[in-house]
PDB file of C-alpha atoms and ligand atoms in Angstrom:
ATOM      1  CA  MET A   1     -17.550 -12.604  20.214  1.00 42.00           C
ATOM      2  CA  THR A   2     -14.069 -11.061  19.907  1.00 47.00           C
ATOM      3  CA  LYS A   3     -13.385  -9.094  16.784  1.00 55.00           C
ATOM      4  CA  GLU A   4     -10.321 -10.119  14.812  1.00 73.00           C
ATOM      5  CA  ARG A   5      -7.547  -7.596  14.494  1.00 85.00           C
ATOM      6  CA  THR A   6      -6.942  -5.837  11.167  1.00 92.00           C
ATOM      7  CA  ILE A   7      -3.740  -6.985   9.471  1.00 94.00           C
ATOM      8  CA  THR A   8      -2.077  -4.032   7.806  1.00 94.00           C
ATOM      9  CA  PHE A   9       0.221  -4.279   4.801  1.00 96.00           C
ATOM     10  CA  ALA A  10       1.859  -1.187   3.366  1.00 95.00           C
ATOM     11  CA  PHE A  11       4.028  -0.448   0.346  1.00 95.00           C
ATOM     12  CA  ALA A  12       6.537   2.397   0.301  1.00 94.00           C
ATOM     13  CA  GLY A  13       9.604   3.329  -1.718  1.00 92.00           C
ATOM     14  CA  LYS A  14      11.181   5.846  -4.069  1.00 91.00           C
ATOM     15  CA  GLY A  15       8.981   7.207  -6.870  1.00 92.00           C
ATOM     16  CA  GLY A  16       8.452   4.981  -9.869  1.00 93.00           C
ATOM     17  CA  THR A  17       9.981   1.826  -8.382  1.00 94.00           C
ATOM     18  CA  GLY A  18       6.799  -0.263  -8.676  1.00 96.00           C
ATOM     19  CA  LYS A  19       4.979   0.222  -5.344  1.00 96.00           C
ATOM     20  CA  THR A  20       1.539   0.478  -6.919  1.00 96.00           C
ATOM     21  CA  THR A  21       2.144  -2.401  -9.320  1.00 97.00           C
ATOM     22  CA  LEU A  22       3.305  -4.714  -6.528  1.00 97.00           C
ATOM     23  CA  ALA A  23       0.537  -3.548  -4.173  1.00 97.00           C
ATOM     24  CA  GLY A  24      -1.926  -4.517  -6.930  1.00 97.00           C
ATOM     25  CA  LEU A  25      -0.361  -7.959  -7.305  1.00 97.00           C
ATOM     26  CA  PHE A  26      -0.535  -8.373  -3.545  1.00 98.00           C
ATOM     27  CA  VAL A  27      -4.246  -7.508  -3.462  1.00 97.00           C
ATOM     28  CA  ARG A  28      -4.760 -10.089  -6.195  1.00 97.00           C
ATOM     29  CA  PHE A  29      -2.859 -12.668  -4.129  1.00 97.00           C
ATOM     30  CA  LEU A  30      -5.058 -12.000  -1.077  1.00 97.00           C
ATOM     31  CA  LEU A  31      -8.229 -12.276  -3.172  1.00 96.00           C
ATOM     32  CA  GLU A  32      -7.093 -15.533  -4.743  1.00 95.00           C
ATOM     33  CA  HIS A  33      -6.440 -16.965  -1.279  1.00 95.00           C
ATOM     34  CA  ASN A  34      -9.779 -15.791   0.109  1.00 94.00           C
ATOM     35  CA  LEU A  35      -8.063 -13.458   2.524  1.00 95.00           C
ATOM     36  CA  THR A  36     -10.943 -10.990   2.308  1.00 95.00           C
ATOM     37  CA  PRO A  37     -12.628  -8.496   2.636  1.00 96.00           C
ATOM     38  CA  ILE A  38      -9.816  -6.099   1.826  1.00 96.00           C
ATOM     39  CA  LEU A  39      -9.659  -2.360   2.152  1.00 95.00           C
ATOM     40  CA  ALA A  40      -7.177  -0.969  -0.371  1.00 95.00           C
ATOM     41  CA  VAL A  41      -6.008   2.534   0.478  1.00 92.00           C
ATOM     42  CA  ASP A  42      -4.345   4.849  -1.996  1.00 91.00           C
ATOM     43  CA  ALA A  43      -2.262   7.073   0.252  1.00 89.00           C
ATOM     44  CA  ASP A  44      -0.146   8.465  -2.556  1.00 85.00           C
ATOM     45  CA  SER A  45      -0.970  12.055  -3.527  1.00 80.00           C
ATOM     46  CA  ASN A  46      -0.356  11.051  -7.141  1.00 83.00           C
ATOM     47  CA  ALA A  47      -3.161   8.505  -6.860  1.00 86.00           C
ATOM     48  CA  ASN A  48      -3.311   5.645  -9.377  1.00 91.00           C
ATOM     49  CA  PHE A  49      -3.844   2.463  -7.329  1.00 94.00           C
ATOM     50  CA  ASN A  50      -7.329   2.343  -8.876  1.00 94.00           C
ATOM     51  CA  GLU A  51      -5.862   2.014 -12.386  1.00 93.00           C
ATOM     52  CA  VAL A  52      -3.803  -1.008 -11.400  1.00 93.00           C
ATOM     53  CA  LEU A  53      -6.842  -2.542  -9.698  1.00 94.00           C
ATOM     54  CA  GLY A  54      -9.170  -1.639 -12.577  1.00 92.00           C
ATOM     55  CA  LEU A  55     -11.544   0.460 -10.387  1.00 93.00           C
ATOM     56  CA  LYS A  56     -13.097   3.863 -11.094  1.00 92.00           C
ATOM     57  CA  VAL A  57     -12.789   6.675  -8.541  1.00 91.00           C
ATOM     58  CA  GLU A  58     -15.286   9.552  -8.365  1.00 89.00           C
ATOM     59  CA  GLU A  59     -14.179  11.474  -5.297  1.00 84.00           C
ATOM     60  CA  THR A  60     -11.120  11.515  -3.036  1.00 86.00           C
ATOM     61  CA  LEU A  61     -11.066  12.163   0.691  1.00 84.00           C
ATOM     62  CA  GLY A  62      -8.929  15.264   0.106  1.00 81.00           C
ATOM     63  CA  GLN A  63     -11.926  16.762  -1.700  1.00 81.00           C
ATOM     64  CA  ALA A  64     -14.180  15.805   1.206  1.00 78.00           C
ATOM     65  CA  ARG A  65     -11.826  17.552   3.616  1.00 76.00           C
ATOM     66  CA  GLU A  66     -11.945  20.719   1.521  1.00 77.00           C
ATOM     67  CA  MET A  67     -15.745  20.604   1.555  1.00 78.00           C
ATOM     68  CA  LEU A  68     -15.723  20.172   5.313  1.00 75.00           C
ATOM     69  CA  LYS A  69     -14.150  23.597   5.614  1.00 73.00           C
ATOM     70  CA  LYS A  70     -16.922  25.414   3.762  1.00 75.00           C
ATOM     71  CA  ASP A  71     -19.755  23.259   2.433  1.00 75.00           C
ATOM     72  CA  VAL A  72     -21.259  21.440   5.426  1.00 80.00           C
ATOM     73  CA  PRO A  73     -25.054  21.529   4.897  1.00 82.00           C
ATOM     74  CA  ALA A  74     -27.042  23.475   7.486  1.00 83.00           C
ATOM     75  CA  GLY A  75     -28.312  21.266  10.295  1.00 86.00           C
ATOM     76  CA  MET A  76     -25.627  18.627   9.824  1.00 86.00           C
ATOM     77  CA  THR A  77     -22.716  18.144  12.224  1.00 87.00           C
ATOM     78  CA  LYS A  78     -19.210  18.026  10.814  1.00 83.00           C
ATOM     79  CA  ASP A  79     -18.770  14.511  12.197  1.00 84.00           C
ATOM     80  CA  LEU A  80     -21.827  13.236  10.387  1.00 87.00           C
ATOM     81  CA  PHE A  81     -20.886  15.065   7.201  1.00 85.00           C
ATOM     82  CA  ILE A  82     -17.383  13.610   7.081  1.00 83.00           C
ATOM     83  CA  GLU A  83     -18.706  10.148   7.849  1.00 85.00           C
ATOM     84  CA  MET A  84     -21.123  10.462   4.946  1.00 87.00           C
ATOM     85  CA  LYS A  85     -18.356  11.704   2.648  1.00 85.00           C
ATOM     86  CA  VAL A  86     -16.001   8.878   3.640  1.00 85.00           C
ATOM     87  CA  GLU A  87     -18.723   6.397   2.833  1.00 87.00           C
ATOM     88  CA  GLN A  88     -19.507   8.096  -0.478  1.00 87.00           C
ATOM     89  CA  SER A  89     -15.899   8.154  -1.581  1.00 87.00           C
ATOM     90  CA  LEU A  90     -15.421   4.452  -0.908  1.00 92.00           C
ATOM     91  CA  VAL A  91     -15.211   2.529  -4.189  1.00 94.00           C
ATOM     92  CA  GLU A  92     -16.942  -0.782  -3.548  1.00 93.00           C
ATOM     93  CA  SER A  93     -16.255  -3.967  -5.452  1.00 91.00           C
ATOM     94  CA  LYS A  94     -16.577  -7.657  -4.656  1.00 90.00           C
ATOM     95  CA  ASP A  95     -14.422  -8.487  -1.605  1.00 94.00           C
ATOM     96  CA  ILE A  96     -12.419  -5.309  -2.023  1.00 96.00           C
ATOM     97  CA  ASP A  97     -13.124  -1.642  -1.349  1.00 95.00           C
ATOM     98  CA  LEU A  98     -10.840   1.218  -2.301  1.00 95.00           C
ATOM     99  CA  MET A  99     -10.326   4.504  -0.527  1.00 90.00           C
ATOM    100  CA  VAL A 100      -8.358   7.296  -2.170  1.00 90.00           C
ATOM    101  CA  MET A 101      -6.846   9.814   0.229  1.00 85.00           C
ATOM    102  CA  GLY A 102      -6.026  12.474  -2.384  1.00 84.00           C
ATOM    103  CA  ARG A 103      -3.594  15.310  -1.923  1.00 76.00           C
ATOM    104  CA  PRO A 104      -2.411  15.835   1.665  1.00 65.00           C
ATOM    105  CA  GLU A 105      -2.461  19.313   3.189  1.00 66.00           C
ATOM    106  CA  GLY A 106       0.744  21.317   3.377  1.00 60.00           C
ATOM    107  CA  PRO A 107       3.457  20.219   5.813  1.00 56.00           C
ATOM    108  CA  GLY A 108       2.629  20.654   9.446  1.00 53.00           C
ATOM    109  CA  CYS A 109      -1.117  21.067   8.912  1.00 59.00           C
ATOM    110  CA  TYR A 110      -2.962  19.245  11.621  1.00 55.00           C
ATOM    111  CA  CYS A 111      -6.185  21.172  11.192  1.00 64.00           C
ATOM    112  CA  ALA A 112      -9.503  20.135  12.693  1.00 68.00           C
ATOM    113  CA  ALA A 113     -10.701  18.832   9.305  1.00 66.00           C
ATOM    114  CA  ASN A 114      -7.691  16.526   9.093  1.00 70.00           C
ATOM    115  CA  ASN A 115      -8.210  15.280  12.615  1.00 74.00           C
ATOM    116  CA  LEU A 116     -11.841  14.455  11.959  1.00 73.00           C
ATOM    117  CA  LEU A 117     -10.961  12.726   8.733  1.00 74.00           C
ATOM    118  CA  SER A 118      -8.185  10.690  10.351  1.00 78.00           C
ATOM    119  CA  LYS A 119     -10.519   9.470  13.083  1.00 81.00           C
ATOM    120  CA  CYS A 120     -13.151   8.510  10.549  1.00 78.00           C
ATOM    121  CA  ILE A 121     -10.618   6.626   8.409  1.00 82.00           C
ATOM    122  CA  ASP A 122      -9.315   4.821  11.479  1.00 85.00           C
ATOM    123  CA  ARG A 123     -12.832   3.673  12.315  1.00 87.00           C
ATOM    124  CA  LEU A 124     -13.459   2.490   8.771  1.00 88.00           C
ATOM    125  CA  MET A 125     -10.157   0.605   8.576  1.00 88.00           C
ATOM    126  CA  ALA A 126     -10.990  -1.291  11.730  1.00 88.00           C
ATOM    127  CA  ASN A 127     -13.930  -2.919   9.902  1.00 91.00           C
ATOM    128  CA  TYR A 128     -11.694  -4.851   7.522  1.00 94.00           C
ATOM    129  CA  PRO A 129      -9.502  -7.829   8.388  1.00 94.00           C
ATOM    130  CA  TYR A 130      -6.999  -6.902   5.647  1.00 95.00           C
ATOM    131  CA  LEU A 131      -5.703  -3.477   4.812  1.00 94.00           C
ATOM    132  CA  VAL A 132      -3.346  -2.803   1.881  1.00 95.00           C
ATOM    133  CA  ILE A 133      -1.903   0.705   1.701  1.00 93.00           C
ATOM    134  CA  ASP A 134      -0.057   2.144  -1.264  1.00 93.00           C
ATOM    135  CA  ASN A 135       2.065   4.947   0.201  1.00 91.00           C
ATOM    136  CA  GLU A 136       4.439   7.527  -1.090  1.00 86.00           C
ATOM    137  CA  ALA A 137       8.029   7.719   0.155  1.00 83.00           C
ATOM    138  CA  GLY A 138       7.237  10.437   2.708  1.00 81.00           C
ATOM    139  CA  MET A 139       4.481   8.348   4.371  1.00 83.00           C
ATOM    140  CA  GLU A 140       2.615  11.686   4.671  1.00 82.00           C
ATOM    141  CA  HIS A 141      -0.892  10.289   4.969  1.00 80.00           C
ATOM    142  CA  PHE A 142       0.010   7.369   7.143  1.00 82.00           C
ATOM    143  CA  SER A 143       1.812   9.542   9.658  1.00 82.00           C
ATOM    144  CA  ARG A 144      -1.452  11.431  10.267  1.00 78.00           C
ATOM    145  CA  LEU A 145      -3.539   8.452  11.194  1.00 80.00           C
ATOM    146  CA  THR A 146      -3.975   7.716  14.852  1.00 78.00           C
ATOM    147  CA  THR A 147      -3.542   4.004  14.211  1.00 79.00           C
ATOM    148  CA  LYS A 148       0.130   3.594  13.481  1.00 84.00           C
ATOM    149  CA  ASP A 149       0.650  -0.126  13.163  1.00 90.00           C
ATOM    150  CA  ILE A 150       1.914  -1.884  10.055  1.00 93.00           C
ATOM    151  CA  ASP A 151       2.281  -5.640  10.282  1.00 94.00           C
ATOM    152  CA  LEU A 152       4.296  -5.953   7.102  1.00 95.00           C
ATOM    153  CA  LEU A 153       5.964  -3.043   5.328  1.00 94.00           C
ATOM    154  CA  PHE A 154       7.107  -3.740   1.781  1.00 95.00           C
ATOM    155  CA  VAL A 155       9.884  -1.315   0.935  1.00 93.00           C
ATOM    156  CA  VAL A 156      10.154  -1.277  -2.844  1.00 94.00           C
ATOM    157  CA  SER A 157      13.307  -0.317  -4.721  1.00 92.00           C
ATOM    158  CA  ASP A 158      14.643  -0.614  -8.215  1.00 92.00           C
ATOM    159  CA  PRO A 159      18.107  -2.140  -8.568  1.00 88.00           C
ATOM    160  CA  SER A 160      19.790   1.263  -8.306  1.00 85.00           C
ATOM    161  CA  ARG A 161      21.973   2.832  -5.651  1.00 81.00           C
ATOM    162  CA  ARG A 162      19.537   5.709  -5.190  1.00 85.00           C
ATOM    163  CA  GLY A 163      16.598   3.346  -4.904  1.00 85.00           C
ATOM    164  CA  MET A 164      18.412   1.406  -2.223  1.00 84.00           C
ATOM    165  CA  LEU A 165      19.391   4.552  -0.329  1.00 85.00           C
ATOM    166  CA  SER A 166      15.752   5.691  -0.411  1.00 88.00           C
ATOM    167  CA  ALA A 167      14.709   2.304   0.907  1.00 88.00           C
ATOM    168  CA  ARG A 168      17.065   2.688   3.823  1.00 85.00           C
ATOM    169  CA  ARG A 169      15.816   6.236   4.464  1.00 88.00           C
ATOM    170  CA  ILE A 170      12.204   5.032   4.503  1.00 90.00           C
ATOM    171  CA  CYS A 171      13.089   2.383   7.071  1.00 87.00           C
ATOM    172  CA  ASP A 172      14.598   5.130   9.269  1.00 88.00           C
ATOM    173  CA  LEU A 173      11.654   7.461   8.593  1.00 90.00           C
ATOM    174  CA  VAL A 174       9.002   5.026   9.792  1.00 90.00           C
ATOM    175  CA  ASP A 175      10.918   4.632  13.040  1.00 88.00           C
ATOM    176  CA  ASP A 176      11.170   8.419  13.441  1.00 90.00           C
ATOM    177  CA  LEU A 177       7.433   8.856  12.752  1.00 89.00           C
ATOM    178  CA  GLY A 178       6.594   6.462  15.535  1.00 90.00           C
ATOM    179  CA  ILE A 179       5.077   3.941  13.128  1.00 91.00           C
ATOM    180  CA  ARG A 180       5.217   0.466  14.609  1.00 92.00           C
ATOM    181  CA  VAL A 181       6.279  -2.016  11.959  1.00 92.00           C
ATOM    182  CA  GLY A 182       6.076  -5.743  12.636  1.00 92.00           C
ATOM    183  CA  ARG A 183       8.356  -6.606   9.745  1.00 91.00           C
ATOM    184  CA  LYS A 184      10.142  -4.709   6.973  1.00 90.00           C
ATOM    185  CA  PHE A 185      10.688  -6.486   3.697  1.00 93.00           C
ATOM    186  CA  LEU A 186      12.743  -5.138   0.800  1.00 92.00           C
ATOM    187  CA  MET A 187      11.520  -5.883  -2.714  1.00 94.00           C
ATOM    188  CA  ILE A 188      13.993  -5.124  -5.461  1.00 92.00           C
ATOM    189  CA  ASN A 189      11.769  -4.713  -8.472  1.00 95.00           C
ATOM    190  CA  ARG A 190      12.637  -4.623 -12.185  1.00 94.00           C
ATOM    191  CA  TYR A 191      15.633  -6.770 -11.396  1.00 89.00           C
ATOM    192  CA  ARG A 192      17.948  -7.916 -14.167  1.00 83.00           C
ATOM    193  CA  GLU A 193      20.361 -10.821 -14.079  1.00 75.00           C
ATOM    194  CA  GLY A 194      23.959 -10.071 -13.176  1.00 66.00           C
ATOM    195  CA  LEU A 195      23.288  -7.544 -10.440  1.00 62.00           C
ATOM    196  CA  THR A 196      23.326  -9.968  -7.538  1.00 58.00           C
ATOM    197  CA  ARG A 197      26.827  -9.256  -6.296  1.00 56.00           C
ATOM    198  CA  LEU A 198      26.467  -5.462  -6.427  1.00 57.00           C
ATOM    199  CA  ILE A 199      23.089  -5.550  -4.733  1.00 60.00           C
ATOM    200  CA  SER A 200      24.202  -7.829  -1.976  1.00 56.00           C
ATOM    201  CA  GLN A 201      26.943  -5.276  -1.206  1.00 56.00           C
ATOM    202  CA  LYS A 202      24.347  -2.514  -0.947  1.00 58.00           C
ATOM    203  CA  ILE A 203      21.976  -4.294   1.366  1.00 58.00           C
ATOM    204  CA  ARG A 204      24.452  -5.312   4.001  1.00 54.00           C
ATOM    205  CA  GLY A 205      22.689  -5.507   7.316  1.00 57.00           C
ATOM    206  CA  LEU A 206      19.519  -6.962   5.876  1.00 62.00           C
ATOM    207  CA  THR A 207      19.146 -10.706   6.241  1.00 67.00           C
ATOM    208  CA  PRO A 208      18.427 -12.682   3.034  1.00 65.00           C
ATOM    209  CA  GLU A 209      15.010 -13.615   4.499  1.00 75.00           C
ATOM    210  CA  SER A 210      14.046  -9.945   4.317  1.00 84.00           C
ATOM    211  CA  VAL A 211      14.874  -9.344   0.657  1.00 87.00           C
ATOM    212  CA  ALA A 212      13.423 -10.596  -2.615  1.00 90.00           C
ATOM    213  CA  THR A 213      13.878  -9.684  -6.258  1.00 90.00           C
ATOM    214  CA  ILE A 214      11.079  -9.288  -8.804  1.00 95.00           C
ATOM    215  CA  PRO A 215      12.221  -9.427 -12.427  1.00 95.00           C
ATOM    216  CA  GLU A 216      11.740  -6.857 -15.148  1.00 95.00           C
ATOM    217  CA  ASP A 217       8.650  -8.039 -17.021  1.00 97.00           C
ATOM    218  CA  GLU A 218       7.824  -7.273 -20.648  1.00 96.00           C
ATOM    219  CA  LEU A 219       4.160  -8.098 -20.014  1.00 97.00           C
ATOM    220  CA  ILE A 220       3.888  -5.378 -17.357  1.00 97.00           C
ATOM    221  CA  CYS A 221       5.378  -2.829 -19.781  1.00 96.00           C
ATOM    222  CA  GLN A 222       2.890  -3.944 -22.422  1.00 96.00           C
ATOM    223  CA  TYR A 223      -0.114  -3.750 -20.067  1.00 95.00           C
ATOM    224  CA  ASP A 224       1.033  -0.339 -18.900  1.00 93.00           C
ATOM    225  CA  LEU A 225       1.311   1.017 -22.447  1.00 93.00           C
ATOM    226  CA  GLU A 226      -2.059  -0.411 -23.424  1.00 94.00           C
ATOM    227  CA  GLY A 227      -3.676   1.046 -20.279  1.00 91.00           C
ATOM    228  CA  LYS A 228      -4.744  -2.408 -19.040  1.00 93.00           C
ATOM    229  CA  PRO A 229      -4.866  -3.041 -15.259  1.00 93.00           C
ATOM    230  CA  THR A 230      -1.808  -5.075 -14.210  1.00 91.00           C
ATOM    231  CA  PHE A 231      -4.224  -6.748 -11.819  1.00 90.00           C
ATOM    232  CA  GLU A 232      -5.295  -8.836 -14.822  1.00 93.00           C
ATOM    233  CA  LEU A 233      -1.806  -9.997 -15.839  1.00 96.00           C
ATOM    234  CA  PRO A 234      -1.809 -13.571 -17.176  1.00 97.00           C
ATOM    235  CA  LEU A 235      -0.189 -16.356 -15.163  1.00 96.00           C
ATOM    236  CA  GLU A 236       2.842 -16.499 -17.467  1.00 97.00           C
ATOM    237  CA  SER A 237       3.931 -13.075 -16.184  1.00 98.00           C
ATOM    238  CA  VAL A 238       7.367 -13.621 -14.638  1.00 97.00           C
ATOM    239  CA  ALA A 239       6.864 -10.760 -12.160  1.00 98.00           C
ATOM    240  CA  LEU A 240       3.501 -12.174 -11.065  1.00 98.00           C
ATOM    241  CA  GLN A 241       5.041 -15.622 -10.525  1.00 98.00           C
ATOM    242  CA  ALA A 242       7.967 -14.233  -8.515  1.00 97.00           C
ATOM    243  CA  ALA A 243       5.728 -11.935  -6.460  1.00 98.00           C
ATOM    244  CA  ASN A 244       3.271 -14.737  -5.659  1.00 98.00           C
ATOM    245  CA  LYS A 245       6.089 -16.930  -4.344  1.00 97.00           C
ATOM    246  CA  VAL A 246       7.283 -14.149  -2.042  1.00 96.00           C
ATOM    247  CA  PHE A 247       3.750 -13.314  -0.850  1.00 97.00           C
ATOM    248  CA  ALA A 248       2.977 -16.971  -0.104  1.00 96.00           C
ATOM    249  CA  ARG A 249       6.112 -17.294   2.000  1.00 94.00           C
ATOM    250  CA  LEU A 250       5.462 -14.076   3.907  1.00 94.00           C
ATOM    251  CA  ILE A 251       1.782 -14.770   4.564  1.00 93.00           C
ATOM    252  CA  GLY A 252       2.704 -18.257   5.747  1.00 90.00           C
ATOM    253  CA  GLN A 253       5.213 -16.814   8.191  1.00 87.00           C
ATOM    254  CA  LEU A 254       2.799 -14.098   9.314  1.00 83.00           C
ATOM    255  CA  THR A 255      -0.078 -16.446  10.061  1.00 76.00           C
ATOM    256  CA  LEU A 256       2.279 -18.867  11.740  1.00 67.00           C
ATOM    257  CA  GLY A 257       3.655 -16.020  13.854  1.00 68.00           C
ATOM    258  CA  GLN A 258       0.166 -14.898  14.814  1.00 71.00           C
ATOM    259  CA  ALA A 259      -0.954 -18.387  15.678  1.00 68.00           C
ATOM    260  CA  ARG A 260       2.112 -18.673  17.941  1.00 69.00           C
ATOM    261  CA  ALA A 261       1.439 -15.274  19.517  1.00 67.00           C
ATOM    262  CA  ALA A 262      -2.181 -16.267  20.212  1.00 67.00           C
ATOM    263  CA  SER A 263      -1.260 -19.596  21.800  1.00 65.00           C
TER     264      SER A 263
HETATM  265  N1  LIG B   1       8.575  -5.726 -12.751  1.00 55.95           N
HETATM  266  C1  LIG B   1       8.306  -4.776 -13.654  1.00 55.95           C
HETATM  267  N2  LIG B   1       8.632  -4.946 -14.957  1.00 55.95           N
HETATM  268  C2  LIG B   1       8.385  -3.988 -15.872  1.00 55.95           C
HETATM  269  N3  LIG B   1       7.761  -2.825 -15.604  1.00 55.95           N
HETATM  270  C3  LIG B   1       7.404  -2.589 -14.329  1.00 55.95           C
HETATM  271  C4  LIG B   1       7.634  -3.543 -13.294  1.00 55.95           C
HETATM  272  N4  LIG B   1       7.145  -3.036 -12.132  1.00 55.95           N
HETATM  273  C5  LIG B   1       6.633  -1.836 -12.434  1.00 55.95           C
HETATM  274  N5  LIG B   1       6.786  -1.543 -13.751  1.00 55.95           N
HETATM  275  C6  LIG B   1       6.393  -0.313 -14.443  1.00 55.95           C
HETATM  276  O1  LIG B   1       7.106   0.752 -13.822  1.00 55.95           O
HETATM  277  C7  LIG B   1       6.331   1.932 -13.801  1.00 55.95           C
HETATM  278  C8  LIG B   1       6.216   2.437 -12.369  1.00 55.95           C
HETATM  279  O2  LIG B   1       5.463   1.485 -11.620  1.00 55.95           O
HETATM  280  P1  LIG B   1       4.490   1.938 -10.462  1.00 55.95           P
HETATM  281  O3  LIG B   1       3.545   2.984 -10.917  1.00 55.95           O
HETATM  282  O4  LIG B   1       3.945   0.710  -9.861  1.00 55.95           O
HETATM  283  O5  LIG B   1       5.563   2.587  -9.480  1.00 55.95           O
HETATM  284  P2  LIG B   1       5.296   3.481  -8.192  1.00 55.95           P
HETATM  285  O6  LIG B   1       6.463   3.252  -7.294  1.00 55.95           O
HETATM  286  O7  LIG B   1       3.959   3.194  -7.640  1.00 55.95           O
HETATM  287  O8  LIG B   1       5.333   4.937  -8.814  1.00 55.95           O
HETATM  288  P3  LIG B   1       4.873   6.320  -8.122  1.00 55.95           P
HETATM  289  O9  LIG B   1       5.997   6.700  -7.214  1.00 55.95           O
HETATM  290  O10 LIG B   1       4.719   7.256  -9.281  1.00 55.95           O
HETATM  291  O11 LIG B   1       3.608   6.037  -7.387  1.00 55.95           O
HETATM  292  C9  LIG B   1       4.983   1.578 -14.432  1.00 55.95           C
HETATM  293  O12 LIG B   1       4.998   1.985 -15.757  1.00 55.95           O
HETATM  294  C10 LIG B   1       4.925   0.054 -14.292  1.00 55.95           C
HETATM  295  O13 LIG B   1       4.128  -0.516 -15.290  1.00 55.95           O
HETATM  296 MG1  LIG B   2       2.361   4.528  -7.206  1.00 55.95          MG
END
């Protein structure tokens, strides 16, 4: 039997633009369409994907890496220890597991512990048909994995000039890091009416099929303030409705593309 390939989705963008919120809505979309099991990966050093998904995290992989340097029990190999730690730090829920990478090491650190961890994460990821990664703008964690394929990269921006410039920089960065991206898609989040003309000037070079806007949503603000997971937003949420439309279109195109590639 041939094993199906993992389809990798990643979210990146300037801080505070809504990456985690939209990644959460995307996970919900996949669950609702039985596109499971999913591995959700929090690859942002300021980890909070779990809050959006409503899951509790005990231990991050960054902590496991620290332990690998000094606390490996006698008689246990480092490989086995890290494998055990990766398994322990996996938050398991129905149809979705969450892995939190934690703080990355300083720049340029490619220590043995990191290498071991990267290999172990790569192996784990390969067990899931769907992978959803919430990144930070620098793509620090992702750049250290040996598997460097993203089928669909959601670049999230707010409707600001700086957000848009960051989005462009991230697109350049992934190319420089040698990350292979099947498709880049710009999501302009927290969008307000009346900005269309200005935004279309800023995103010259991107085809309309590669851009979508998600409106500012009072319900998201309310959920955020009340500490409720946005994963549970009601159907009347305007952001949820807009995001679902975009996700349905993209998944349709992706599966169509894959069916074509396979034939
Ligand atoms: N469409 C929206 N309408 C209203 N509020 C939103 C919307 N999208 C996100 N927010 C709010 O914006 C804030 C930032 O969102 P979020 O944490 O998802 O961004 P982020 O890009 O992941 O941030 P960070 O860079 O800190 O990881 C949160 O308070 C969230 O509730
Ligand atoms: Mg975030």
